Coordinates of C-alpha atoms in Angstrom, one line a residue:
Chain A
M941 CA -41.0 -35.4 32.2
A942 CA -41.1 -35.7 35.4
E943 CA -37.2 -35.9 35.7
T944 CA -37.0 -32.3 34.0
S945 CA -39.1 -30.6 36.2
T946 CA -37.0 -31.7 39.5
P947 CA -35.5 -28.8 41.5
E948 CA -32.4 -29.6 41.0
T949 CA -32.8 -29.6 37.0
R950 CA -34.4 -26.4 37.0
V951 CA -31.8 -24.6 38.9
W952 CA -28.9 -26.2 36.9
R953 CA -31.5 -24.6 33.4
D954 CA -31.6 -21.2 35.0
E955 CA -27.6 -21.7 35.5
L956 CA -26.6 -22.5 32.2
R957 CA -29.1 -19.4 30.9
R958 CA -27.7 -17.1 33.4
R959 CA -24.5 -18.2 31.6
W960 CA -25.3 -17.6 28.3
A961 CA -26.6 -14.5 29.0
L962 CA -23.8 -13.1 30.6
A963 CA -21.5 -14.5 27.8
S964 CA -23.6 -13.2 25.0
P965 CA -21.7 -9.7 24.5
A966 CA -18.6 -11.2 24.0
M967 CA -19.9 -13.4 21.2
I968 CA -22.1 -11.0 19.7
V969 CA -18.9 -9.0 19.3
I970 CA -16.7 -12.1 18.3
T971 CA -19.6 -13.0 16.1
L972 CA -20.0 -9.6 14.6
F973 CA -16.3 -8.3 14.2
S974 CA -14.3 -11.9 13.7
I975 CA -16.8 -15.2 12.6
L976 CA -18.4 -12.3 9.6
P977 CA -15.9 -10.8 8.1
L978 CA -13.7 -14.2 8.1
M979 CA -16.7 -15.6 6.4
V980 CA -17.0 -12.8 4.2
M981 CA -13.5 -13.6 2.9
V982 CA -14.6 -17.6 2.3
V983 CA -17.2 -17.0 0.6
Y984 CA -15.5 -14.4 -1.8
S985 CA -12.8 -16.7 -2.3
F986 CA -15.4 -19.2 -3.9
L987 CA -16.5 -16.4 -6.3
A988 CA -15.8 -15.8 -10.3
P989 CA -13.5 -12.5 -10.9
G990 CA -15.3 -9.8 -12.4
L991 CA -13.7 -8.2 -15.0
Y992 CA -12.3 -5.1 -13.5
G993 CA -12.3 -5.9 -9.8
N994 CA -14.9 -7.0 -7.7
V995 CA -16.7 -10.4 -7.9
I996 CA -19.5 -12.1 -9.9
W997 CA -22.1 -13.9 -8.1
E998 CA -21.7 -17.5 -9.1
F999 CA -19.3 -20.5 -7.5
S1000 CA -16.4 -21.0 -8.9
L1001 CA -13.1 -22.3 -7.8
R1002 CA -10.8 -20.7 -10.1
G1003 CA -9.6 -18.4 -6.9
W1004 CA -8.4 -21.4 -5.3
A1005 CA -6.7 -23.2 -8.1
G1006 CA -4.9 -19.9 -8.8
V1007 CA -3.5 -20.3 -5.1
F1008 CA -2.2 -23.6 -6.1
T1009 CA -1.9 -23.8 -10.0
E1010 CA -1.1 -21.2 -12.6
R1011 CA -1.3 -21.8 -16.4
D1012 CA 1.6 -21.1 -18.3
L1013 CA 1.7 -17.8 -19.6
F1014 CA 2.5 -19.3 -23.3
D1015 CA 2.2 -22.8 -23.9
D1016 CA -0.8 -23.5 -21.6
T1017 CA 0.5 -25.7 -19.6
L1018 CA -0.9 -26.2 -15.9
G1019 CA 1.8 -26.1 -13.6
I1020 CA 2.4 -25.4 -9.7
A1021 CA 2.3 -21.7 -9.0
W1022 CA 6.1 -21.6 -7.8
A1023 CA 5.7 -18.1 -7.4
H1024 CA 3.2 -18.3 -4.4
V1025 CA 5.3 -20.6 -3.1
T1026 CA 8.6 -18.6 -3.1
I1027 CA 6.4 -15.3 -1.8
L1028 CA 5.0 -17.8 1.3
G1029 CA 8.6 -18.9 1.9
R1030 CA 10.0 -15.4 1.9
S1031 CA 7.5 -13.8 4.4
V1032 CA 7.6 -17.2 6.6
A1033 CA 11.4 -16.7 6.8
L1034 CA 11.2 -12.9 7.2
A1035 CA 8.7 -13.6 9.9
L1036 CA 10.9 -16.3 11.6
A1037 CA 13.7 -13.9 11.5
T1038 CA 12.4 -11.0 12.7
T1039 CA 10.8 -13.1 15.6
A1040 CA 14.6 -14.4 16.4
L1041 CA 16.0 -11.0 16.1
T1042 CA 13.5 -9.1 18.6
L1043 CA 14.1 -12.4 21.4
V1044 CA 17.7 -11.6 20.9
F1045 CA 17.5 -7.9 21.7
G1046 CA 14.0 -7.7 23.8
L1047 CA 15.6 -10.6 26.2
P1048 CA 18.2 -8.4 27.7
T1049 CA 16.0 -5.5 27.5
A1050 CA 13.3 -7.1 29.4
W1051 CA 15.8 -8.7 31.9
F1052 CA 17.5 -5.3 32.3
I1053 CA 14.0 -3.4 33.1
A1054 CA 12.8 -6.5 35.3
T1055 CA 15.8 -6.1 37.8
R1056 CA 15.6 -2.5 38.2
H1057 CA 14.9 -1.0 41.4
P1058 CA 10.9 -1.2 41.9
S1059 CA 10.3 2.7 41.9
T1060 CA 11.6 2.8 38.6
R1061 CA 10.5 0.1 36.5
A1062 CA 7.5 1.8 35.8
F1063 CA 9.7 4.8 34.0
W1064 CA 11.6 2.0 32.1
L1065 CA 8.1 0.1 30.9
F1066 CA 7.1 3.7 29.9
L1067 CA 10.0 4.2 27.6
I1068 CA 9.3 0.9 25.9
T1069 CA 5.7 1.9 24.8
I1070 CA 6.4 5.3 23.5
P1071 CA 6.8 4.0 20.0
F1072 CA 2.8 3.0 20.6
W1073 CA 2.0 6.7 20.9
T1074 CA 3.3 6.8 16.8
N1075 CA 1.8 5.6 13.8
L1076 CA 3.3 2.7 12.1
L1077 CA 4.1 4.3 9.2
V1078 CA 5.8 7.4 10.7
R1079 CA 8.1 5.4 12.7
T1080 CA 9.0 3.0 9.6
I1081 CA 9.6 6.1 7.6
A1082 CA 12.0 7.5 10.8
I1083 CA 14.1 4.4 10.6
Q1084 CA 15.0 5.0 6.7
E1085 CA 15.9 8.4 8.0
V1086 CA 18.9 6.7 10.1
I1087 CA 19.9 4.2 6.9
R1088 CA 19.6 5.9 3.9
A1089 CA 22.0 7.1 1.3
D1090 CA 22.2 10.8 3.2
G1091 CA 21.1 9.0 6.6
T1092 CA 22.4 9.1 9.9
I1093 CA 24.9 6.5 9.8
N1094 CA 25.8 7.1 6.7
R1095 CA 26.9 11.1 7.5
I1096 CA 28.5 9.3 10.7
L1097 CA 30.7 6.7 8.9
L1098 CA 31.4 9.8 6.3
S1099 CA 32.6 12.5 8.1
M1100 CA 34.8 9.6 10.3
G1101 CA 36.6 8.8 7.0
V1102 CA 35.5 5.0 7.6
I1103 CA 34.1 5.3 4.4
D1104 CA 34.2 7.6 1.1
A1105 CA 30.8 6.9 -0.8
P1106 CA 27.7 6.3 1.0
F1107 CA 27.0 2.6 2.0
A1108 CA 23.8 1.6 0.4
M1109 CA 21.6 0.0 3.3
M1110 CA 18.0 1.2 1.6
F1111 CA 15.9 -1.1 -0.1
T1112 CA 17.9 -4.5 0.8
N1113 CA 16.6 -7.6 2.9
G1114 CA 18.4 -6.5 5.8
A1115 CA 16.7 -3.1 5.8
V1116 CA 13.3 -4.9 5.6
L1117 CA 14.6 -6.7 8.9
L1118 CA 16.1 -3.9 10.7
G1119 CA 12.3 -2.8 10.0
M1120 CA 10.4 -5.2 11.4
S1121 CA 12.3 -6.0 14.2
Y1122 CA 12.2 -2.3 15.2
V1123 CA 8.6 -1.8 14.8
F1124 CA 7.9 -5.3 16.9
L1125 CA 10.1 -5.1 19.4
P1126 CA 7.8 -4.1 22.0
L1127 CA 5.7 -6.8 21.5
M1128 CA 8.6 -8.8 22.5
V1129 CA 10.1 -7.3 25.4
L1130 CA 6.6 -6.7 27.4
P1131 CA 5.5 -10.2 27.7
V1132 CA 8.9 -11.3 28.8
Y1133 CA 9.3 -8.7 30.8
A1134 CA 6.0 -9.5 32.7
A1135 CA 7.7 -13.2 32.9
I1136 CA 11.0 -12.0 34.1
E1137 CA 9.4 -9.9 36.7
K1138 CA 7.3 -12.9 39.0
F1139 CA 10.8 -14.9 38.5
D1140 CA 12.1 -15.6 42.1
F1141 CA 15.4 -14.7 42.4
R1142 CA 15.6 -16.9 45.4
L1143 CA 15.6 -19.8 42.9
A1144 CA 18.6 -18.6 41.2
E1145 CA 20.8 -18.2 44.3
A1146 CA 19.5 -21.6 45.0
A1147 CA 21.1 -22.6 41.9
Y1148 CA 24.4 -21.3 42.7
D1149 CA 24.5 -22.5 46.3
L1150 CA 24.2 -26.1 44.3
H1151 CA 26.9 -25.2 42.4
A1152 CA 25.5 -24.3 39.1
S1153 CA 27.3 -22.4 36.9
R1154 CA 26.0 -19.5 35.3
L1155 CA 25.1 -20.7 31.9
Y1156 CA 23.6 -24.0 33.6
C1157 CA 21.7 -21.6 36.0
L1158 CA 20.1 -19.8 33.1
R1159 CA 19.5 -23.1 31.0
R1160 CA 17.7 -25.1 33.3
V1161 CA 16.4 -22.0 35.7
I1162 CA 15.8 -19.0 34.5
L1163 CA 14.7 -19.9 30.9
P1164 CA 12.3 -22.5 31.6
L1165 CA 10.5 -20.1 34.0
M1166 CA 10.8 -17.6 31.1
K1167 CA 9.3 -19.6 28.7
P1168 CA 5.4 -18.6 28.8
G1169 CA 6.8 -15.2 27.9
I1170 CA 9.0 -15.7 25.5
V1171 CA 6.2 -18.0 23.6
A1172 CA 3.6 -15.4 24.2
G1173 CA 6.1 -13.2 22.9
S1174 CA 7.0 -15.1 19.8
I1175 CA 3.8 -15.2 18.8
L1176 CA 2.8 -11.8 19.2
V1177 CA 5.8 -10.8 16.8
F1178 CA 5.2 -13.6 14.4
I1179 CA 2.1 -13.2 13.4
P1180 CA 1.9 -9.6 12.3
A1181 CA 5.3 -10.1 10.6
L1182 CA 3.5 -12.6 8.4
G1183 CA 1.0 -10.4 7.2
A1184 CA 3.3 -7.3 7.3
Y1185 CA 2.8 -5.3 4.5
V1186 CA 3.9 -1.3 5.3
T1187 CA 7.2 -2.2 6.7
P1188 CA 8.4 -4.3 3.7
R1189 CA 6.9 -2.3 1.0
L1190 CA 8.5 0.6 2.5
M1191 CA 12.1 -0.6 3.4
G1192 CA 12.5 -3.4 0.8
G1193 CA 11.7 -0.7 -2.1
G1194 CA 8.2 -3.2 -2.5
R1195 CA 10.6 -5.2 -5.3
A1196 CA 10.6 -8.7 -2.9
M1197 CA 7.0 -9.3 -2.7
M1198 CA 5.7 -10.7 0.7
W1199 CA 2.1 -12.1 1.2
G1200 CA 0.4 -9.2 2.3
N1201 CA 1.5 -7.5 -0.9
L1202 CA 0.8 -10.4 -3.2
I1203 CA -3.0 -9.9 -1.7
D1204 CA -2.6 -6.1 -2.1
L1205 CA -2.0 -7.1 -5.6
Q1206 CA -4.9 -9.3 -6.2
F1207 CA -7.9 -6.5 -5.0
G1208 CA -5.5 -3.9 -6.9
Q1209 CA -3.8 -4.0 -10.2
G1210 CA -3.9 -8.1 -10.4
R1211 CA -8.1 -7.6 -10.6
N1212 CA -8.6 -10.8 -8.7
W1213 CA -10.4 -10.7 -5.4
P1214 CA -11.5 -14.3 -5.3
L1215 CA -8.0 -15.1 -5.3
G1216 CA -7.1 -12.3 -3.0
A1217 CA -9.9 -13.8 -0.7
A1218 CA -8.3 -17.1 -1.2
L1219 CA -4.8 -16.1 -0.5
S1220 CA -6.2 -14.5 2.7
V1221 CA -7.6 -17.3 4.0
V1222 CA -4.5 -19.5 3.7
L1223 CA -2.6 -16.7 5.4
T1224 CA -5.3 -17.0 8.3
L1225 CA -4.8 -21.2 8.2
V1226 CA -1.0 -20.7 8.2
V1227 CA -1.1 -18.5 11.5
A1228 CA -4.1 -20.8 12.9
G1229 CA -1.3 -23.9 12.3
A1230 CA 1.8 -21.5 13.9
L1231 CA -0.8 -21.4 17.1
V1232 CA -1.8 -24.9 17.6
W1233 CA 2.2 -26.2 16.6
Y1234 CA 2.7 -23.5 19.7
V1235 CA 0.1 -24.7 22.2
R1236 CA 0.9 -28.2 21.0
A1237 CA 4.8 -27.4 21.9
T1238 CA 4.5 -25.5 25.3
A1239 CA 1.7 -28.0 26.8
A1240 CA 4.4 -30.7 26.2
K1241 CA 7.2 -29.3 27.2
G1242 CA 5.1 -28.0 30.4
G1243 CA 3.8 -31.5 31.4
R1244 CA 7.8 -32.7 31.4
D1245 CA 8.7 -29.6 33.2
G1246 CA 6.3 -29.9 35.9
Chain B
M1113 CA -31.0 21.8 32.7
T1114 CA -30.6 18.1 31.7
R1115 CA -33.7 18.7 29.0
T1116 CA -32.5 21.7 27.6
A1117 CA -28.8 20.1 27.1
I1118 CA -31.0 17.4 25.6
L1119 CA -32.8 19.5 23.3
A1120 CA -29.4 21.6 22.8
A1121 CA -27.8 17.9 21.4
L1122 CA -31.0 16.9 19.2
S1123 CA -30.9 20.3 17.6
A1124 CA -27.3 19.9 16.9
C1125 CA -28.3 16.8 14.9
L1126 CA -31.3 18.1 13.1
A1127 CA -28.7 20.9 11.9
L1128 CA -26.4 17.9 10.5
P1129 CA -27.7 17.5 7.7
A1130 CA -28.3 21.3 7.1
H1131 CA -24.0 21.2 7.5
A1132 CA -23.4 18.6 5.2
E1133 CA -24.8 20.3 2.2
G1134 CA -22.1 22.6 2.5
R1135 CA -19.7 19.7 1.9
L1136 CA -17.4 18.2 -1.0
N1137 CA -15.3 15.1 -1.1
I1138 CA -12.4 15.2 -4.1
F1139 CA -10.7 12.2 -4.4
N1140 CA -7.6 12.7 -6.4
F1141 CA -4.0 11.1 -7.0
G1142 CA -1.6 12.2 -4.3
L1143 CA 0.4 15.8 -4.6
Y1144 CA -1.8 16.5 -7.5
T1145 CA -4.1 19.3 -6.0
P1146 CA -3.3 22.7 -5.0
P1147 CA -4.1 23.6 -1.5
E1148 CA -4.7 27.1 -3.1
L1149 CA -7.1 25.9 -5.4
L1150 CA -9.5 24.3 -2.6
E1151 CA -9.1 27.1 -0.1
Q1152 CA -10.3 30.0 -2.8
F1153 CA -13.2 27.1 -4.0
S1154 CA -14.2 27.2 -0.4
A1155 CA -13.9 30.9 0.2
E1156 CA -15.8 32.0 -2.7
T1157 CA -18.8 29.0 -2.3
G1158 CA -18.8 28.3 1.7
V1159 CA -18.5 24.8 0.6
E1160 CA -16.5 23.1 2.9
V1161 CA -13.7 20.5 1.2
T1162 CA -12.1 17.4 2.1
L1163 CA -9.1 16.2 -0.1
T1164 CA -8.6 12.4 -0.1
E1165 CA -5.7 10.7 -2.2
F1166 CA -5.1 7.8 -4.0
A1167 CA -1.9 5.9 -6.0
A1168 CA -3.5 4.6 -9.2
N1169 CA -6.8 4.2 -10.8
E1170 CA -7.1 0.6 -9.8
E1171 CA -6.8 1.6 -6.0
A1172 CA -9.3 4.3 -6.5
I1173 CA -11.8 1.9 -8.3
A1174 CA -11.7 -1.0 -5.4
R1175 CA -12.6 1.5 -3.1
I1176 CA -15.1 3.3 -4.7
Q1177 CA -16.2 -0.3 -5.8
A1178 CA -16.2 -1.5 -2.2
G1179 CA -18.8 1.3 -1.1
G1180 CA -19.6 3.8 1.8
H1181 CA -16.8 5.9 0.8
G1182 CA -18.5 9.3 1.2
L1183 CA -16.8 10.9 -2.2
D1184 CA -18.5 13.0 -4.8
V1185 CA -15.6 13.6 -7.2
V1186 CA -12.5 11.3 -8.3
V1187 CA -9.8 12.0 -10.8
V1188 CA -9.5 9.3 -13.6
S1189 CA -7.5 8.9 -16.3
A1190 CA -9.2 9.1 -19.5
Y1191 CA -8.1 5.5 -20.7
Y1192 CA -9.5 4.1 -17.8
I1193 CA -13.3 6.0 -17.6
P1194 CA -14.6 2.9 -19.6
V1195 CA -13.4 0.7 -16.5
Y1196 CA -15.5 3.4 -14.5
L1197 CA -18.5 3.7 -17.2
E1198 CA -19.0 0.0 -17.8
Q1199 CA -19.8 -0.5 -13.9
G1200 CA -21.8 2.3 -13.7
L1201 CA -19.5 4.4 -11.4
L1202 CA -19.9 7.5 -12.8
L1203 CA -23.0 10.2 -12.7
E1204 CA -23.8 11.6 -16.3
S1205 CA -23.0 15.2 -15.1
R1206 CA -22.9 16.9 -18.5
P1207 CA -19.8 19.2 -18.1
D1208 CA -20.1 19.9 -22.0
Q1209 CA -23.1 22.1 -20.9
M1210 CA -21.4 23.7 -18.1
A1211 CA -20.8 27.7 -18.0
N1212 CA -16.9 27.2 -18.5
F1213 CA -16.8 24.2 -21.0
A1214 CA -16.4 27.1 -23.8
N1215 CA -12.7 27.5 -22.3
V1216 CA -11.9 23.9 -23.0
A1217 CA -9.4 23.9 -25.8
P1218 CA -10.8 22.3 -29.1
G1219 CA -8.0 19.1 -28.8
F1220 CA -9.3 18.2 -25.4
R1221 CA -13.8 18.5 -26.1
S1222 CA -12.9 14.7 -26.7
V1223 CA -11.3 12.3 -25.0
T1224 CA -10.4 8.5 -25.2
G1225 CA -13.7 6.9 -23.2
D1226 CA -15.3 10.0 -23.0
P1227 CA -16.0 11.4 -26.2
D1228 CA -18.3 13.8 -25.7
R1229 CA -17.6 14.8 -21.9
H1230 CA -20.9 14.0 -20.4
Y1231 CA -19.2 13.0 -17.8
T1232 CA -15.8 14.2 -17.3
A1233 CA -13.7 18.0 -17.1
P1234 CA -10.0 18.0 -18.0
W1235 CA -8.1 18.2 -15.0
V1236 CA -4.1 18.2 -16.7
W1237 CA -2.6 16.5 -19.3
G1238 CA 1.1 14.6 -19.4
T1239 CA 3.6 12.4 -20.3
T1240 CA 5.3 9.6 -18.5
G1241 CA 8.9 8.7 -19.6
V1242 CA 12.2 8.7 -17.8
M1243 CA 13.6 10.7 -15.4
V1244 CA 17.6 10.5 -14.3
N1245 CA 20.0 12.4 -12.5
T1246 CA 22.5 13.4 -15.0
A1247 CA 24.9 14.3 -12.3
R1248 CA 25.5 10.7 -12.2
Y1249 CA 24.8 9.6 -15.8
S1250 CA 25.4 11.9 -18.4
G1251 CA 24.3 9.9 -21.5
D1252 CA 21.4 9.8 -23.8
I1253 CA 18.4 10.0 -21.4
N1254 CA 15.6 9.6 -24.6
T1255 CA 15.5 5.7 -24.0
A1256 CA 13.7 3.2 -22.3
A1257 CA 16.8 1.5 -21.5
I1258 CA 16.8 3.5 -18.3
F1259 CA 15.0 1.2 -17.1
L1260 CA 15.1 -1.8 -19.3
D1261 CA 18.8 -2.1 -19.3
P1262 CA 20.4 0.4 -16.8
P1263 CA 23.9 1.8 -17.7
D1264 CA 26.3 0.9 -15.0
E1265 CA 26.3 4.0 -12.9
L1266 CA 22.3 3.8 -12.7
R1267 CA 22.3 0.2 -11.5
G1268 CA 20.7 -0.5 -8.4
Q1269 CA 19.2 3.6 -8.0
V1270 CA 16.7 2.3 -10.6
N1271 CA 13.2 3.0 -9.5
L1272 CA 10.4 1.3 -11.5
V1273 CA 6.8 3.2 -11.3
P1274 CA 4.4 0.4 -10.5
Q1275 CA 1.8 1.0 -13.8
M1276 CA 1.4 -2.2 -15.2
N1277 CA 0.0 -1.0 -18.5
D1278 CA 2.5 2.0 -18.9
T1279 CA 5.9 -0.2 -17.9
I1280 CA 4.7 -2.9 -20.5
D1281 CA 3.4 -0.6 -23.0
M1282 CA 6.9 0.7 -23.2
T1283 CA 8.6 -2.5 -22.8
L1284 CA 6.8 -3.7 -25.9
R1285 CA 7.5 -0.5 -28.3
Y1286 CA 11.5 -0.7 -26.6
L1287 CA 11.7 -4.5 -28.4
G1288 CA 9.7 -3.0 -31.4
A1289 CA 6.3 -4.4 -30.8
E1290 CA 3.0 -2.7 -31.1
T1291 CA 1.5 -2.0 -27.8
C1292 CA -1.4 -4.1 -26.8
T1293 CA -0.6 -7.0 -29.0
S1294 CA -1.8 -10.2 -28.8
D1295 CA 1.5 -11.4 -30.3
R1296 CA 2.8 -14.1 -27.5
E1297 CA 6.4 -14.1 -28.8
A1298 CA 6.7 -10.6 -28.6
L1299 CA 4.9 -10.3 -25.3
R1300 CA 7.2 -13.0 -23.9
E1301 CA 10.2 -11.3 -24.7
A1302 CA 8.9 -8.1 -22.9
R1303 CA 8.6 -10.6 -19.8
D1304 CA 12.1 -11.9 -20.2
L1305 CA 13.3 -8.4 -20.7
L1306 CA 11.3 -7.0 -17.4
L1307 CA 13.0 -10.3 -15.5
V1308 CA 16.2 -9.7 -16.7
A1309 CA 16.1 -6.0 -15.6
K1310 CA 14.6 -6.2 -12.4
P1311 CA 17.7 -7.3 -10.1
H1312 CA 19.1 -3.2 -11.1
W1313 CA 15.8 -2.2 -9.4
A1314 CA 16.3 -0.5 -6.3
S1315 CA 12.4 -0.2 -5.5
V1316 CA 9.1 -0.6 -7.3
D1317 CA 7.1 1.8 -5.8
Y1318 CA 5.5 5.2 -6.2
P1319 CA 8.2 7.0 -4.0
S1320 CA 7.8 10.3 -1.9
F1321 CA 9.7 13.2 -4.2
E1322 CA 12.3 13.3 -1.3
K1323 CA 14.2 10.0 -2.2
F1324 CA 15.2 11.6 -5.8
V1325 CA 15.9 15.3 -4.1
N1326 CA 18.0 13.2 -1.7
E1327 CA 19.6 10.9 -3.9
D1328 CA 18.3 7.2 -2.6
L1329 CA 16.8 6.9 -6.0
N1330 CA 18.5 8.2 -9.1
A1331 CA 16.6 7.0 -12.0
S1332 CA 13.0 6.4 -12.4
I1333 CA 9.7 6.2 -15.2
F1334 CA 8.3 9.4 -13.9
W1335 CA 5.7 11.5 -15.1
S1336 CA 6.6 15.1 -16.8
G1337 CA 5.0 17.0 -14.4
A1338 CA 6.5 15.4 -11.4
A1339 CA 9.7 15.5 -13.0
G1340 CA 9.8 19.5 -13.2
R1341 CA 8.8 20.1 -9.6
I1342 CA 11.6 17.5 -8.4
R1343 CA 14.1 19.6 -10.8
E1344 CA 13.2 22.5 -9.4
A1345 CA 14.6 21.2 -6.1
N1346 CA 17.4 19.0 -7.4
P1347 CA 18.5 20.6 -10.8
G1348 CA 20.7 17.4 -11.4
F1349 CA 17.5 15.8 -12.4
A1350 CA 16.3 15.7 -16.2
Y1351 CA 13.4 14.3 -17.6
G1352 CA 13.6 12.2 -21.1
W1353 CA 11.0 10.8 -23.7
P1354 CA 12.1 7.2 -24.8
A1355 CA 12.7 7.4 -28.6
T1356 CA 11.3 4.3 -28.9
G1357 CA 7.8 5.5 -26.9
Y1358 CA 6.5 7.3 -24.3
M1359 CA 2.9 7.6 -22.7
Q1360 CA 0.9 10.6 -23.1
W1361 CA -2.3 11.0 -21.5
T1362 CA -5.2 13.3 -19.5
D1363 CA -6.9 13.0 -16.3
N1364 CA -9.7 14.3 -15.9
A1365 CA -12.6 15.0 -12.7
A1366 CA -15.9 13.3 -12.8
I1367 CA -18.6 12.9 -10.4
L1368 CA -19.3 9.9 -8.7
A1369 CA -22.5 8.0 -9.4
D1370 CA -23.5 7.4 -5.7
A1371 CA -22.2 11.1 -4.6
T1372 CA -23.9 13.0 -2.0
N1373 CA -23.0 16.5 -2.6
V1374 CA -23.7 16.6 -6.5
E1375 CA -24.6 20.3 -6.6
N1376 CA -21.4 21.3 -5.4
A1377 CA -19.6 18.4 -7.1
R1378 CA -21.1 20.5 -10.4
L1379 CA -19.9 23.8 -9.3
F1380 CA -16.3 22.2 -8.8
L1381 CA -16.1 20.8 -12.5
D1382 CA -17.2 24.3 -13.6
Y1383 CA -14.9 25.6 -11.5
I1384 CA -11.6 24.1 -12.4
M1385 CA -12.6 25.3 -16.1
A1386 CA -12.3 28.9 -15.6
P1387 CA -8.7 30.0 -17.1
E1388 CA -7.3 31.4 -13.4
N1389 CA -8.3 28.3 -11.7
A1390 CA -6.6 25.8 -14.6
A1391 CA -3.8 28.1 -14.3
L1392 CA -3.3 27.4 -10.3
I1393 CA -3.7 23.5 -11.2
S1394 CA -0.6 23.5 -13.7
N1395 CA 1.5 25.7 -11.6
Y1396 CA 1.0 23.6 -8.5
T1397 CA 1.4 20.4 -10.8
R1398 CA 3.4 21.5 -13.5
Y1399 CA 1.2 19.7 -15.8
G1400 CA -0.2 21.6 -19.3
N1401 CA -4.1 21.8 -18.8
A1402 CA -6.7 22.0 -21.4
I1403 CA -8.1 25.7 -20.8
T1404 CA -7.6 28.0 -23.4
G1405 CA -7.0 31.3 -21.6
S1406 CA -4.8 29.8 -18.6
E1407 CA -1.6 30.9 -20.1
A1408 CA -2.0 34.4 -18.7
F1409 CA -1.9 33.6 -15.1
M1410 CA 0.4 30.5 -15.5
D1411 CA 4.1 30.9 -13.7
P1412 CA 6.6 32.3 -16.0
G1413 CA 9.0 29.9 -17.8
L1414 CA 6.3 26.8 -16.8
L1415 CA 4.7 26.6 -20.4
D1416 CA 8.7 26.4 -22.1
S1417 CA 9.8 24.4 -19.2
P1418 CA 12.2 21.7 -20.3
E1419 CA 9.5 18.9 -19.4
L1420 CA 6.8 20.3 -21.1
T1421 CA 8.8 20.7 -24.4
I1422 CA 8.8 17.6 -26.0
P1423 CA 12.1 17.7 -28.8
A1424 CA 10.1 17.8 -32.6
E1425 CA 11.4 14.7 -33.7
L1426 CA 10.0 12.7 -30.5
V1427 CA 6.7 14.4 -30.9
G1428 CA 5.7 11.0 -33.0
A1429 CA 6.8 8.7 -30.5
A1430 CA 3.9 9.5 -28.1
I1431 CA 2.0 6.3 -27.1
D1432 CA -1.8 7.3 -26.3
Q1433 CA -2.4 5.6 -23.2
R1434 CA -5.2 3.3 -23.5
L1435 CA -6.9 0.0 -22.1
C1436 CA -5.8 -3.3 -24.0
P1437 CA -8.8 -6.0 -25.2
P1438 CA -9.9 -7.9 -22.0
E1439 CA -7.7 -10.9 -23.1
V1440 CA -4.4 -8.8 -23.8
Q1441 CA -5.3 -7.0 -20.4
E1442 CA -5.3 -10.6 -18.7
L1443 CA -2.1 -11.2 -20.2
Y1444 CA -0.4 -8.0 -19.0
S1445 CA -2.0 -8.8 -15.5
R1446 CA -0.4 -12.8 -15.7
I1447 CA 3.2 -11.2 -17.0
W1448 CA 3.2 -8.5 -14.2
T1449 CA 2.2 -10.8 -11.2
E1450 CA 5.2 -13.0 -12.5
V1451 CA 8.0 -10.0 -12.8
M1452 CA 6.6 -9.0 -9.5
R1453 CA 6.9 -12.0 -7.4

């Protein structure tokens, strides 16, 4: 009793209360817009599907069972849901490929901007942000205009006589990758730029003075210092690419399903909301897993380098 | 000054509900509502109309079930009306007692799912068959083989419209089976055929018309009226009725049970049953309508356009679009997921 009312503990308690009060707006926002919707998703995944969509409010594991297993359509044997494995694999592969491609194009771009004269950098950054002014759908349709049968590339190649029939690029995996990379490129350039901008070029000069080759300097001096930017950019690209819905559908013609399209199917014609909710939770878990992996990987490497 | 500003703001807020009485929110399939119809309706009634579009019945009902949509009128395919009714989503607005109901042709006074027209007013009717660019392929197009076993010239340029029931129904009939069959052997054959055909499809989507006009896609399962609109922009395209079976359907306007502008919605349902307004809808969508007397207001040549003129020998092949019993519907759904994965 006496201990709890000493002046120090009172001050400490007041301090604690003040911190909670100051943090509460942020916590309310997170609860309202992040935790509650997630909870709705989790709860729905444990309900029974209604006959025509929606849910019946009774506990059921059918949604979760449907994520991993499927009953054979014709002989009613229970097996692993290979369709879902295929689709998840395809989504992850596409997201990884998109991340790699945006890195290949984003790194030189960011380097170019960061090495301009400080007075012109703002202008180049401004150019990178211009695509953000336009809706995702519009940007995707714009890139279609370039690769379609009657599009820019085909018209140029035809007029130059390189090909004599339009070259089919629309509705292919390459088209999906192109569209995704185009759409997500700025998300890679900006964090990488931020990392390069802070780079002290005297360090590179020092490396040269110590007879490092250009490649050795890039590998041992520049890349390690750019790593936080590259990791941040990769996360920013990989996560939305994993759940991408519009771009694969438009560029790929909706023929090869992605995880996002599979979720959409359950809420639409599939009329299985609990399965759709369970699939959404799986996506969230995969993303969370990727984040944890990134954090661990960078923390371990950072320790060794530092 | 500030006080007057606050008062002005308050009175503006109070005026809002009065303003809302002059609104109507319509939910219809994409490219299905003539802008002219809405403009005229607004001019005549003073009601401010907002149009929202969707691609499929399933998409529409999912949005309505989610609530908070603020929509008043929805257009529903006849076969899908029972799904809406079962969930109590439609208002019994009695279109059969509206002034213009007398114009509805006898054949349309009763429709699958709404036999006494207590809920819906007719929008248009049409067929779902196939559309082919005859500049690319000159063979017979009155066959479901266009998407189930595409000729070499069309491979890789075929689109499948992702309408589950239409696709599986036409596939079953192509194989000589009945629609909505519970015969697993027939369903298995349909699934296998769709899986074999899938590599020949370029896309599974509701494509924008320009994809055909610009020949990115050269064949598709398609709707008669939409095919007519594409033919006008690119005369190479022709519409075919698969001889083994094609879909025939009607779409209908209904008022939602939780509509906020019910009176305006009633006005609109009555409005579209007037001959000159039904003709506007037909002229725009290129589908037939159910209103007698509308012919006089239609574009010349529309009624005998190739897409609306079903060859006599193919009239009998029409399949009425309908929902299968739940257990078959479940099998359809699973076949569909397997094919679409």
